[in-house]
XYZ file of C-alpha atoms in Angstrom:
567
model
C -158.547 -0.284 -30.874
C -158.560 1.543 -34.089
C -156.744 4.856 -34.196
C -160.529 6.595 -34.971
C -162.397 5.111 -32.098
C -163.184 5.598 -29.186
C -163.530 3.480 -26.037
C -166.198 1.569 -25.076
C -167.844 2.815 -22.085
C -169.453 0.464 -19.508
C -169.876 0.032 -15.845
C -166.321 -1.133 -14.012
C -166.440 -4.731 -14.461
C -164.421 -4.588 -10.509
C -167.514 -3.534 -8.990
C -170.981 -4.903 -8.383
C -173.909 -3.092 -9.874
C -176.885 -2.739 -7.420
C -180.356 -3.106 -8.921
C -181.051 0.223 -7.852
C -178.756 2.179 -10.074
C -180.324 3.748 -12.954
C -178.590 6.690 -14.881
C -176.340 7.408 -12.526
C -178.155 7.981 -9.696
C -177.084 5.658 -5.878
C -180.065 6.021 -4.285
C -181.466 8.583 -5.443
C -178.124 10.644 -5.886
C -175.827 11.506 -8.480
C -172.332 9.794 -8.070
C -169.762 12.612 -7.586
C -166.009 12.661 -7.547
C -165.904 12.055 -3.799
C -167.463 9.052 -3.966
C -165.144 7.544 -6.603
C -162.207 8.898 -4.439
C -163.244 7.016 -1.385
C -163.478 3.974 -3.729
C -160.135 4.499 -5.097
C -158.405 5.088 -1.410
C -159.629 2.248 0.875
C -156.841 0.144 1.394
C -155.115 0.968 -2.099
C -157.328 -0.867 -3.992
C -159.353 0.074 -6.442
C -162.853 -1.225 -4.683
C -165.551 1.212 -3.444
C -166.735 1.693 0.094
C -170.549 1.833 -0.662
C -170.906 -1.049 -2.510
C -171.351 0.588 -5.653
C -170.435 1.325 -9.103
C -169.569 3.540 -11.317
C -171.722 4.144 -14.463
C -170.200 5.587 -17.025
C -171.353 7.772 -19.919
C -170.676 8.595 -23.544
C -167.479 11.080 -23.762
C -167.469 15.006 -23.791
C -168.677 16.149 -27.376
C -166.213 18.943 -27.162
C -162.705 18.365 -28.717
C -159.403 19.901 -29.927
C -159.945 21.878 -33.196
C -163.607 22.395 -32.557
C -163.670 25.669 -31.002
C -166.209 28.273 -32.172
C -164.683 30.818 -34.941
C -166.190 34.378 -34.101
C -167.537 36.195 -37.760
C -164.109 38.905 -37.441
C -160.659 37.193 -37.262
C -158.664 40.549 -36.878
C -157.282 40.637 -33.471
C -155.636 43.964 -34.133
C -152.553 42.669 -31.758
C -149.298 44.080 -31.859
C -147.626 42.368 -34.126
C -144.328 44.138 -35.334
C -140.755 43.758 -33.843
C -140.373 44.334 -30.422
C -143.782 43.486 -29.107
C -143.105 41.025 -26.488
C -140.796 43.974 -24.812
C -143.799 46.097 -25.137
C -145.946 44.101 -23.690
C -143.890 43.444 -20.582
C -143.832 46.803 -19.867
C -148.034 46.511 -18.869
C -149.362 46.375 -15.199
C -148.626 43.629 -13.477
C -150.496 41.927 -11.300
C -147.825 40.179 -8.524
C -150.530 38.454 -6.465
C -151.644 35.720 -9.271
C -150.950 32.665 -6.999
C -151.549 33.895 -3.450
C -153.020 31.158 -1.915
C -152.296 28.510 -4.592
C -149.524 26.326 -3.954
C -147.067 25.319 -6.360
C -148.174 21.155 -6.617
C -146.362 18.749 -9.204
C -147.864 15.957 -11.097
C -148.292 12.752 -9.303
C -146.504 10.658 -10.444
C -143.219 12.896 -9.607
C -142.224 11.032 -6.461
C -143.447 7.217 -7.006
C -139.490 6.826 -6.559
C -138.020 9.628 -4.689
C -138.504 9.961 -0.893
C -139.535 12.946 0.854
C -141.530 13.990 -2.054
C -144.882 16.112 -1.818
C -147.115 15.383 -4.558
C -150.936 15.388 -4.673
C -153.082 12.784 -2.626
C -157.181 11.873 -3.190
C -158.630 12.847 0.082
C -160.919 10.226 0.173
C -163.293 12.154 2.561
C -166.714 12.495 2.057
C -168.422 16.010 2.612
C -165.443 17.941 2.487
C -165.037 21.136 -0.065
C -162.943 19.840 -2.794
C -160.463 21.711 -5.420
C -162.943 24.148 -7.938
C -161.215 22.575 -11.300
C -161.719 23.245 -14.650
C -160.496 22.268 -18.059
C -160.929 24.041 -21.545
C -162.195 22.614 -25.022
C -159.031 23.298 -26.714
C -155.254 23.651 -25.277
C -155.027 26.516 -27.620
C -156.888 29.069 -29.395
C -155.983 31.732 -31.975
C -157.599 34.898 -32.726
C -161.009 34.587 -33.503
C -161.622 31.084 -31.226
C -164.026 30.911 -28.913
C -162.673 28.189 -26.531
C -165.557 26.811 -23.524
C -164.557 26.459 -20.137
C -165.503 23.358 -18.386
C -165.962 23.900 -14.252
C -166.668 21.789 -11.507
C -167.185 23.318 -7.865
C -168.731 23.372 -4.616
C -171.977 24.894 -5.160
C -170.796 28.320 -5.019
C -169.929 31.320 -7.505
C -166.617 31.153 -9.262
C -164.227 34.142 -9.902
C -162.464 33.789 -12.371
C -159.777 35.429 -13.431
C -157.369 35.399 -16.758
C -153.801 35.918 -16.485
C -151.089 36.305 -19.192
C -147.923 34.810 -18.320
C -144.504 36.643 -18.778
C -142.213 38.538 -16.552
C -143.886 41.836 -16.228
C -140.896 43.361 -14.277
C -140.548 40.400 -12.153
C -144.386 39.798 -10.832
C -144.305 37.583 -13.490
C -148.539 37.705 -15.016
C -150.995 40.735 -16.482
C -154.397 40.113 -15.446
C -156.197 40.270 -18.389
C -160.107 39.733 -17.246
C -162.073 39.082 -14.205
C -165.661 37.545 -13.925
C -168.065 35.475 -11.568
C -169.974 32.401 -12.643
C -173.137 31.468 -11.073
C -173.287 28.996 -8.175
C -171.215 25.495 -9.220
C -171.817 22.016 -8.222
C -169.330 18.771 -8.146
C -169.905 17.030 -11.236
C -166.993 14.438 -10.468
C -166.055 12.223 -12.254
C -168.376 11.298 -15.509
C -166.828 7.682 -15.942
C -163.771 5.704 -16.540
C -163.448 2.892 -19.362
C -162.448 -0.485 -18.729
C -159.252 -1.709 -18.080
C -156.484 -1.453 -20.372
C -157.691 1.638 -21.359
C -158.799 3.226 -18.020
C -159.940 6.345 -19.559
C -160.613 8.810 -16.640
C -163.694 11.700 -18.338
C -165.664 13.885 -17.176
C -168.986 15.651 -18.992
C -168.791 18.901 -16.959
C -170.542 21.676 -19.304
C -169.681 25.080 -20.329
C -169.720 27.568 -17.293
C -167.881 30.523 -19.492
C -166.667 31.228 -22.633
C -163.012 32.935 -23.511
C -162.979 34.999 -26.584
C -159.703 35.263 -28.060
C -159.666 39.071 -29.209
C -157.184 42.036 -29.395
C -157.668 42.087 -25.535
C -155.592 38.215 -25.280
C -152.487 38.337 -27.161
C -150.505 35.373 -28.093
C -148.749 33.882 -24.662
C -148.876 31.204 -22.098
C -151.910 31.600 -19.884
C -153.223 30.546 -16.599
C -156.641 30.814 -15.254
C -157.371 31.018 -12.000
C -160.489 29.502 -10.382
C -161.552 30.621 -7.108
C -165.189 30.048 -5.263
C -164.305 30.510 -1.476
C -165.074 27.249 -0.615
C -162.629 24.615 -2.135
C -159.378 25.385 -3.040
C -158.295 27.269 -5.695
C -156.596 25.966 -8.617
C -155.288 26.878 -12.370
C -156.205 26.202 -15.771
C -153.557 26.287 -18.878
C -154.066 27.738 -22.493
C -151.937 28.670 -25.272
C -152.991 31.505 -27.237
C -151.155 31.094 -30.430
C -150.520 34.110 -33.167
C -148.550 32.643 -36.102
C -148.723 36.025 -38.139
C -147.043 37.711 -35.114
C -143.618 38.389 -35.221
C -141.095 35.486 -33.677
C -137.453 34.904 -33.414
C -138.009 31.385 -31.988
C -141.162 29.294 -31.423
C -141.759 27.730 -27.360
C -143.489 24.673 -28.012
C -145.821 24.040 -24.844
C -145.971 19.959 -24.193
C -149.264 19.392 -23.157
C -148.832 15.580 -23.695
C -146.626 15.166 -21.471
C -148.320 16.765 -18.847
C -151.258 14.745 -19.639
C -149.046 11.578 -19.180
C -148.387 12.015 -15.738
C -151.911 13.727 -14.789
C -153.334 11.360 -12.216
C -156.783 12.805 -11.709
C -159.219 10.967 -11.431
C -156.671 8.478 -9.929
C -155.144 6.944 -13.611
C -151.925 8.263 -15.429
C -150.253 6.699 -18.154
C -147.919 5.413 -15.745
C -149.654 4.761 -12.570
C -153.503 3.140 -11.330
C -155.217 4.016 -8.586
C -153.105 1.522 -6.223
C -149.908 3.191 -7.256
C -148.950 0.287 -9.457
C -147.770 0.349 -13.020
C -149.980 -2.565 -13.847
C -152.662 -0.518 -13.454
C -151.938 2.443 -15.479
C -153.950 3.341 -18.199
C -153.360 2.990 -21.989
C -155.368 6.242 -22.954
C -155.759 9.640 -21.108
C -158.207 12.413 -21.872
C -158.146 15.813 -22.128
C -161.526 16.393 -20.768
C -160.187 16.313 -17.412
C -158.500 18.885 -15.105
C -154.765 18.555 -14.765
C -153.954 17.314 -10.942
C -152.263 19.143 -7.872
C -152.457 23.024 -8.842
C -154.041 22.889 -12.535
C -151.568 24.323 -13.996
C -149.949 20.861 -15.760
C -145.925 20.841 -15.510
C -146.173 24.275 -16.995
C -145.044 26.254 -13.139
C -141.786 24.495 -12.937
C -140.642 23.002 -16.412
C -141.548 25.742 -18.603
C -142.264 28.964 -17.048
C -139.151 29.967 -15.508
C -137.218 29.917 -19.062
C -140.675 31.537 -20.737
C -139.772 34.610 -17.902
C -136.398 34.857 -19.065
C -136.991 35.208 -22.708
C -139.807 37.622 -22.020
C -137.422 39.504 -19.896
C -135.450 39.588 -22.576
C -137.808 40.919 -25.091
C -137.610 38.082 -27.416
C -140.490 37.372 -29.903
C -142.386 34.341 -29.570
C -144.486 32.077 -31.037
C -146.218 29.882 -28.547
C -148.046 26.778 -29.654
C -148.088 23.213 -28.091
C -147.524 20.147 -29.187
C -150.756 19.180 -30.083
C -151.087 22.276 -32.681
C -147.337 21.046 -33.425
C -149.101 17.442 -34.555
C -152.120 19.344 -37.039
C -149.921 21.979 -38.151
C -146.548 21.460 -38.970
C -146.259 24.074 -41.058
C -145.767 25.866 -38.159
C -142.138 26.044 -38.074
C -142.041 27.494 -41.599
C -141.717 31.028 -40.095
C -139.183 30.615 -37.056
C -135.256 30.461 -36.804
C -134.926 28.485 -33.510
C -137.554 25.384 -31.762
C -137.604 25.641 -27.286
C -138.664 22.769 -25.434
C -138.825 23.407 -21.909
C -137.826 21.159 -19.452
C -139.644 17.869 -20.066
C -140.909 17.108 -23.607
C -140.868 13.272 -23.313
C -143.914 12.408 -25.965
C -143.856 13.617 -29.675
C -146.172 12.108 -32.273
C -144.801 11.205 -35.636
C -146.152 14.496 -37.062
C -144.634 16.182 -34.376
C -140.728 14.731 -34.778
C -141.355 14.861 -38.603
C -141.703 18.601 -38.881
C -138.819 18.817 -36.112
C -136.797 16.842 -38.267
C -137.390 19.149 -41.254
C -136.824 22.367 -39.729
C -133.807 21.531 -38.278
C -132.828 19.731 -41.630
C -133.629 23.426 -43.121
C -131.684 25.680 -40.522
C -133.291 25.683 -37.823
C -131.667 25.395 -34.477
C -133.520 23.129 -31.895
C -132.369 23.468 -27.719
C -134.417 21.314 -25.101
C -133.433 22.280 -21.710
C -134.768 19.308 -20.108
C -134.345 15.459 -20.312
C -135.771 12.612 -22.025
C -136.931 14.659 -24.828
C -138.664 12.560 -27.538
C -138.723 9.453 -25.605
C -142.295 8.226 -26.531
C -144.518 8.208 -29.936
C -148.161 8.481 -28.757
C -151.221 9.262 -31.092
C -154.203 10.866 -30.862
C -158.252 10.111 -31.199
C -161.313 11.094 -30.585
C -160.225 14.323 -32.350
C -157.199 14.908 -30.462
C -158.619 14.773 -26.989
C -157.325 11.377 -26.099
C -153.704 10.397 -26.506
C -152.832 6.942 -26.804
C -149.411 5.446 -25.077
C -149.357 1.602 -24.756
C -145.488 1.857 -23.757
C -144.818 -1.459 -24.833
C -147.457 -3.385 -23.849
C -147.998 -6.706 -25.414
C -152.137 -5.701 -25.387
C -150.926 -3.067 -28.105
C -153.374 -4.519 -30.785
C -150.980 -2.475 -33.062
C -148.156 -3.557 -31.290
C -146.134 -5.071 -34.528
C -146.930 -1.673 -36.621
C -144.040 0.694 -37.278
C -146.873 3.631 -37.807
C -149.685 2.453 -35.261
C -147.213 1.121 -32.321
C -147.489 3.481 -29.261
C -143.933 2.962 -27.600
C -140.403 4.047 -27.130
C -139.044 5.979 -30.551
C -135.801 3.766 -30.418
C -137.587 0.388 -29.656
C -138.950 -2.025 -32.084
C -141.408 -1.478 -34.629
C -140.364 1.981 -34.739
C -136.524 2.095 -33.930
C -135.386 5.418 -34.610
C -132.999 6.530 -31.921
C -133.956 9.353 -30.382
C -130.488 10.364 -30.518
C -130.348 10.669 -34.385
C -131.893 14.273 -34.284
C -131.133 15.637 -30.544
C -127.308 14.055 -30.474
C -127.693 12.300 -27.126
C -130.916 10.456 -25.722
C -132.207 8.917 -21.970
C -129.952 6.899 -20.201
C -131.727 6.797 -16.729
C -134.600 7.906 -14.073
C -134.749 9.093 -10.221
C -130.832 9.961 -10.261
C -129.213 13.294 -8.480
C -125.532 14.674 -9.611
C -123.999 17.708 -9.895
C -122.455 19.101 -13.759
C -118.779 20.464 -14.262
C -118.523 22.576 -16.909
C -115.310 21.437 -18.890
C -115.237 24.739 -21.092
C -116.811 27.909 -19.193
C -115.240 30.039 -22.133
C -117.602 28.924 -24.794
C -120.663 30.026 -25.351
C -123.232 29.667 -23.880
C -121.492 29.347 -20.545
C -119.143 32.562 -20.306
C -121.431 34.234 -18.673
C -121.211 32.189 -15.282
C -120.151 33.577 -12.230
C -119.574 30.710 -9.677
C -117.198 27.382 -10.155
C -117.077 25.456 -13.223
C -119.984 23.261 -11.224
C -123.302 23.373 -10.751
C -124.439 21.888 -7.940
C -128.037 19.248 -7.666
C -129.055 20.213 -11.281
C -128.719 16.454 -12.827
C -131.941 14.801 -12.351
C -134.525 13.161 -12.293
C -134.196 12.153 -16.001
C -130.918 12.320 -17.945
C -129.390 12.202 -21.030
C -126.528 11.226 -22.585
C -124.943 10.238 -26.179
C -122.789 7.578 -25.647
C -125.012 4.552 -25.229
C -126.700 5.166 -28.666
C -126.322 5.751 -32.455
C -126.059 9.808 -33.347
C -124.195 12.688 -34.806
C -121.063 14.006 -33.796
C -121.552 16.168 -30.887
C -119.491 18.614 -28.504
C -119.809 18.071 -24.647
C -121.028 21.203 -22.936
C -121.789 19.971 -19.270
C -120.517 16.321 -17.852
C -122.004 14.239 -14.771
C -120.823 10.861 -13.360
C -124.062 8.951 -11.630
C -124.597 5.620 -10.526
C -128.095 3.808 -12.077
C -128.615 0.106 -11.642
C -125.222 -0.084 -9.165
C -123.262 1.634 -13.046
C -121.341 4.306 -13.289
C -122.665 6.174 -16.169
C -122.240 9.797 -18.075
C -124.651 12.123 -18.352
C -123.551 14.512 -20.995
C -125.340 17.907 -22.136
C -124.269 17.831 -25.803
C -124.123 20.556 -29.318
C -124.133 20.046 -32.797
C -124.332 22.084 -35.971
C -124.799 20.600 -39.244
C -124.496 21.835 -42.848
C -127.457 24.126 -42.968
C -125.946 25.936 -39.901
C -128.721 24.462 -37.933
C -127.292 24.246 -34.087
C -129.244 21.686 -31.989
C -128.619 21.848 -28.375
C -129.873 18.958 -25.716
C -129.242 20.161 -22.150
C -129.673 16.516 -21.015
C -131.517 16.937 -17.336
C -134.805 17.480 -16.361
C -133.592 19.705 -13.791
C -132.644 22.956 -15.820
C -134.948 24.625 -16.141
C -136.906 23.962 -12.306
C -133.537 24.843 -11.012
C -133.644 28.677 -12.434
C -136.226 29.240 -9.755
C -135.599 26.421 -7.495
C -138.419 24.635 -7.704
C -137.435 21.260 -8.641
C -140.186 18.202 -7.537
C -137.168 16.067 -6.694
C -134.336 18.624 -5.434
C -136.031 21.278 -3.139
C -132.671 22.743 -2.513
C -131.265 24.179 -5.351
C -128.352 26.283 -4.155
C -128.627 29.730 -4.589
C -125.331 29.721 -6.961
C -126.516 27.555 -9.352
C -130.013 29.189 -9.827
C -128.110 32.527 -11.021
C -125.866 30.407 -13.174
C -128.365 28.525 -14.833
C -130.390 31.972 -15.334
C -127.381 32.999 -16.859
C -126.479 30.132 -18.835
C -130.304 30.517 -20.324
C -130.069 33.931 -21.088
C -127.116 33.178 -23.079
C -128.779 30.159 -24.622
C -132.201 32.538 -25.618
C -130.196 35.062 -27.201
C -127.974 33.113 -29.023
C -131.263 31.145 -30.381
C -132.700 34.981 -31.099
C -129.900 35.937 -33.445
C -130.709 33.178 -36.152
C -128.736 29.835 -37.080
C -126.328 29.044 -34.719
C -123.898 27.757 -36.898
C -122.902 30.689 -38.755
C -121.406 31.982 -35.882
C -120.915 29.046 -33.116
C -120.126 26.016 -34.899
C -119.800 22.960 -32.951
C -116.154 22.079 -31.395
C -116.591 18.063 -31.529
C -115.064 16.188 -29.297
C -117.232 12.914 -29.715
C -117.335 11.435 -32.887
C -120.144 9.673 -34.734
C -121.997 6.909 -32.615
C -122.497 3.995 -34.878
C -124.251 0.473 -34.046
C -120.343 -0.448 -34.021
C -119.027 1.854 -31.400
C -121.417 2.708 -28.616
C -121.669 1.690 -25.091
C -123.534 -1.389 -24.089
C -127.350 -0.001 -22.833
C -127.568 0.890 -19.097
C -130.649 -1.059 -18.336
């Protein structure tokens, strides 16, 4: 497949196509997502129950980039120092999740136990989830972005919330409407295998208008219509001419990696077996268990704290990160939240240069940068072979979708965030070797906190990299090894300080709500908060170096020197 095109669409070659099927219709009805969930769920195979097929149509015409421009781009938001504290201090509104429970994406728990993660019903006639996914993952001032919504054949409230901290209640309602009645459009089609492209062709049930009324900020929307459940929808509202100190980069691709709706993921099928994954994921599909992506528990509880704080963002995702590099021209310090896993070569490329420039650069999560995926079909369709041998541009160091350290590519990881991913589905503890440093003087329990290594985990002694200081240190078994997971700091001549926290579960553990560690104790969550704080701040005050230089205590990793893989 050609990085422009798009998949072929036909009829899954699995299933039998009755003569009776003609644009769509089984007998005389439209084939809606309940039917393709009872063909997914009988007996874990992907076969359907009525004998029947699923035909599948063009893809959605809306895409990334092509939101309407209103004639006036002057938002009129507050844009001078200090406005994030300001805008904290609006009404709140605390109740912006009643009755929506906090889900995770499903594939968190295909190797934990005890895990709850999102299941296809499977049941006919039963009210499912109202859903809904937007034509962009971000807008700007002056976008109109459309609002794609599938329901249960009843009115939809919805309502638009501005995440933050808000003295603790943690959203600002920003808008509240109704829809007219909604059906269940389903599912529109899915390609054939490898490619497994779950879509859907809902249309346009509302518009947003970014204005002076929606300033820049992570937002959910809710979706409610009294019948199904109710679920979220995520959008970035970007203001680059708004004063920053750091820029939050949202990772939308990753949460589209792991999305299972429609019952394919770029790691999982139907059956719950990687050989049935797909190779390309779309946009133009809701997110699965709450909506709301990985954005509840790996990004908003450090967003909170540095709008707590009063810091100035600039929120964009990585998708805007991919078209626009230049947008870390204007910032002093890069945030990835708590899984970042997938950067494009645009993406890594303008990290690379910022950083290169001054910079500083934290992830507080794990397995940051692991994957190089692209995007077609005008960014609404990300591409991840991971190593597959079908990869028609498998032998391509600039086409090959796989791991950033394997082969075509093979650039480490490592080389920009000083340690890389060393292993999946582990649990450990960190002891803090040097609680009188920053950014950890501000702890207040033992030099350990408890359950916050996991799932994934980093470390920088099994690979090529910089010199680095060790800031937190675990000891885990993978694959029957003992191994070190290592949170790890460097500086570098520009002053630049790049920070890799080296878990997954940082920043879930701040509020405790961790997919594969329920039971954060109560200790650590304060710590961590703490530890955050300290981390925002220091990123808030400019390069790190000038005033925090790196204490290094492992020297340069070299082809020569490191440990043998953990495999």
């Amino acid at each position: 497949m050609s990085a422009n095109s798009q998949p072929l669409l036909r009829p899954y070659v699995g299933w039998a196509q009755p003569p009776s099927l003609r644009l769509g219709l089984i007998q005389g009805r439209a084939l809606d997502r309940r039917s393709l969930i009872l063909g997914i769920s009988v007996g874990r195979k992907v076969i359907s129950a009525l004998a029947a097929p699923i035909l599948l149509l063009s893809l959605s015409p809306y895409a990334e980039g092509s939101v309407k421009k209103s004639s006036t781009l002057n938002c009129g938001w507050d844009s001078s120092a200090g406005w994030v504290k300001r805008e904290n201090q609006k009404e709140a509104d605390p109740n912006w999740a009643n009755g929506i429970r906090m889900q995770y994406s499903g594939d968190f728990g295909s190797k934990e136990r005890d895990i709850t993660v999102p299941k296809w019903t499977g049941k006919i006639g039963e009210p499912q989830s109202v859903e809904g996914w937007f034509d962009s993952t971000s807008a700007t001032c002056g976008d109109q972005v459309g609002l794609h919504i599938s329901g249960n054949g009843a009115p939809v409230k919805i309502r638009v919330y501005r995440m933050g901290y808000y003295g603790g209640d943690g959203a600002r309602l920003i808008t509240a409407m109704s829809t007219k009645a909604i059906p269940d459009y389903g599912v529109s089609g899915i390609s054939s295998p490898p490619e497994s492209t779950v879509v859907t062709r809902w249309p346009v049930a509302w518009i947003l208008k970014i204005s002076n009324e929606t300033p820049p900020g992570q937002y959910l929307i809710r979706l409610d219509d009294g019948v199904g459940a109710s679920t979220f929808v995520p959008l970035t509202v970007s203001g680059p001419e708004v004063k920053s100190d750091l820029t939050f980069i949202s990772s939308v691709l990753t949460w589209q990696a792991y999305n299972q709706w429609g019952g394919y993921s770029l790691y999982k099928g139907p059956d719950g077996r990687r050989n049935t994954r797909s190779t390309v994921v779309s946009l133009d599909r809701p997110y699965d268990g709450d909506g709301s992506g990985q954005f509840r528990y790996m990004e908003y509880p450090v967003l909170k704290l540095a709008e707590k704080l009063g810091i100035d963002l600039n929120y964009i995702t990585d998708i805007n990160l991919d078209k626009n590099p230049e947008s870390l021209l204007d910032t002093s310090s890069i945030l990835f939240g708590g899984h970042g896993e997938y950067w494009t070569t645009n993406m890594r490329a303008a990290v690379r240069a910022a950083v290169d420039r001054g910079v500083n650069l934290v992830s507080l999560g794990g397995n940051a940068a692991y994957g190089r995926p692209r995007l077609q079909a005008n960014d609404r369709q990300m591409v991840m072979w991971r190593s597959s041998r079908l990869d028609p541009n498998k032998n391509n160091p600039v086409l090959a979708t796989t791991g950033w350290r394997q082969s075509p590519i093979l650039k480490p990881e490592s080389t920009l965030l000083g340690a890389q991913y060393v292993g999946l589905g582990v649990n450990g503890d960190y002891a803090i070797p040097h609680r009188n440093r920053w950014p950890f003087s501000t702890m207040t329990g033992p030099d350990l906190l408890k359950n916050i290594v996991g799932r994934e985990v980093d470390s920088p002694l099994y690979s090529v990299g910089p010199p680095v200081e060790t800031l937190a240190t675990s000891t885990i078994i993978f694959h029957r090894r003992p191994i070190k997971v290592l949170a790890t700091y460097y500086t570098n001549s520009k002053n630049a300080g790049v920070l890799d926290i080296s878990t997954n579960g940082w920043v879930c553990a701040i509020d405790g709500v961790c997919p594969w560690r329920p039971a954060i104790p109560a200790e650590t969550q304060t710590d961590a908060r703490l530890i955050t704080e300290e981390i925002l701040k220091g990123l808030a005050r400019g390069p790190l170096g000038v005033w925090r230089p790196a204490i290094i205590d492992i020297p340069e990793r070299t082809k020569a020197n490191v440990l043998p893989r953990v495999r």
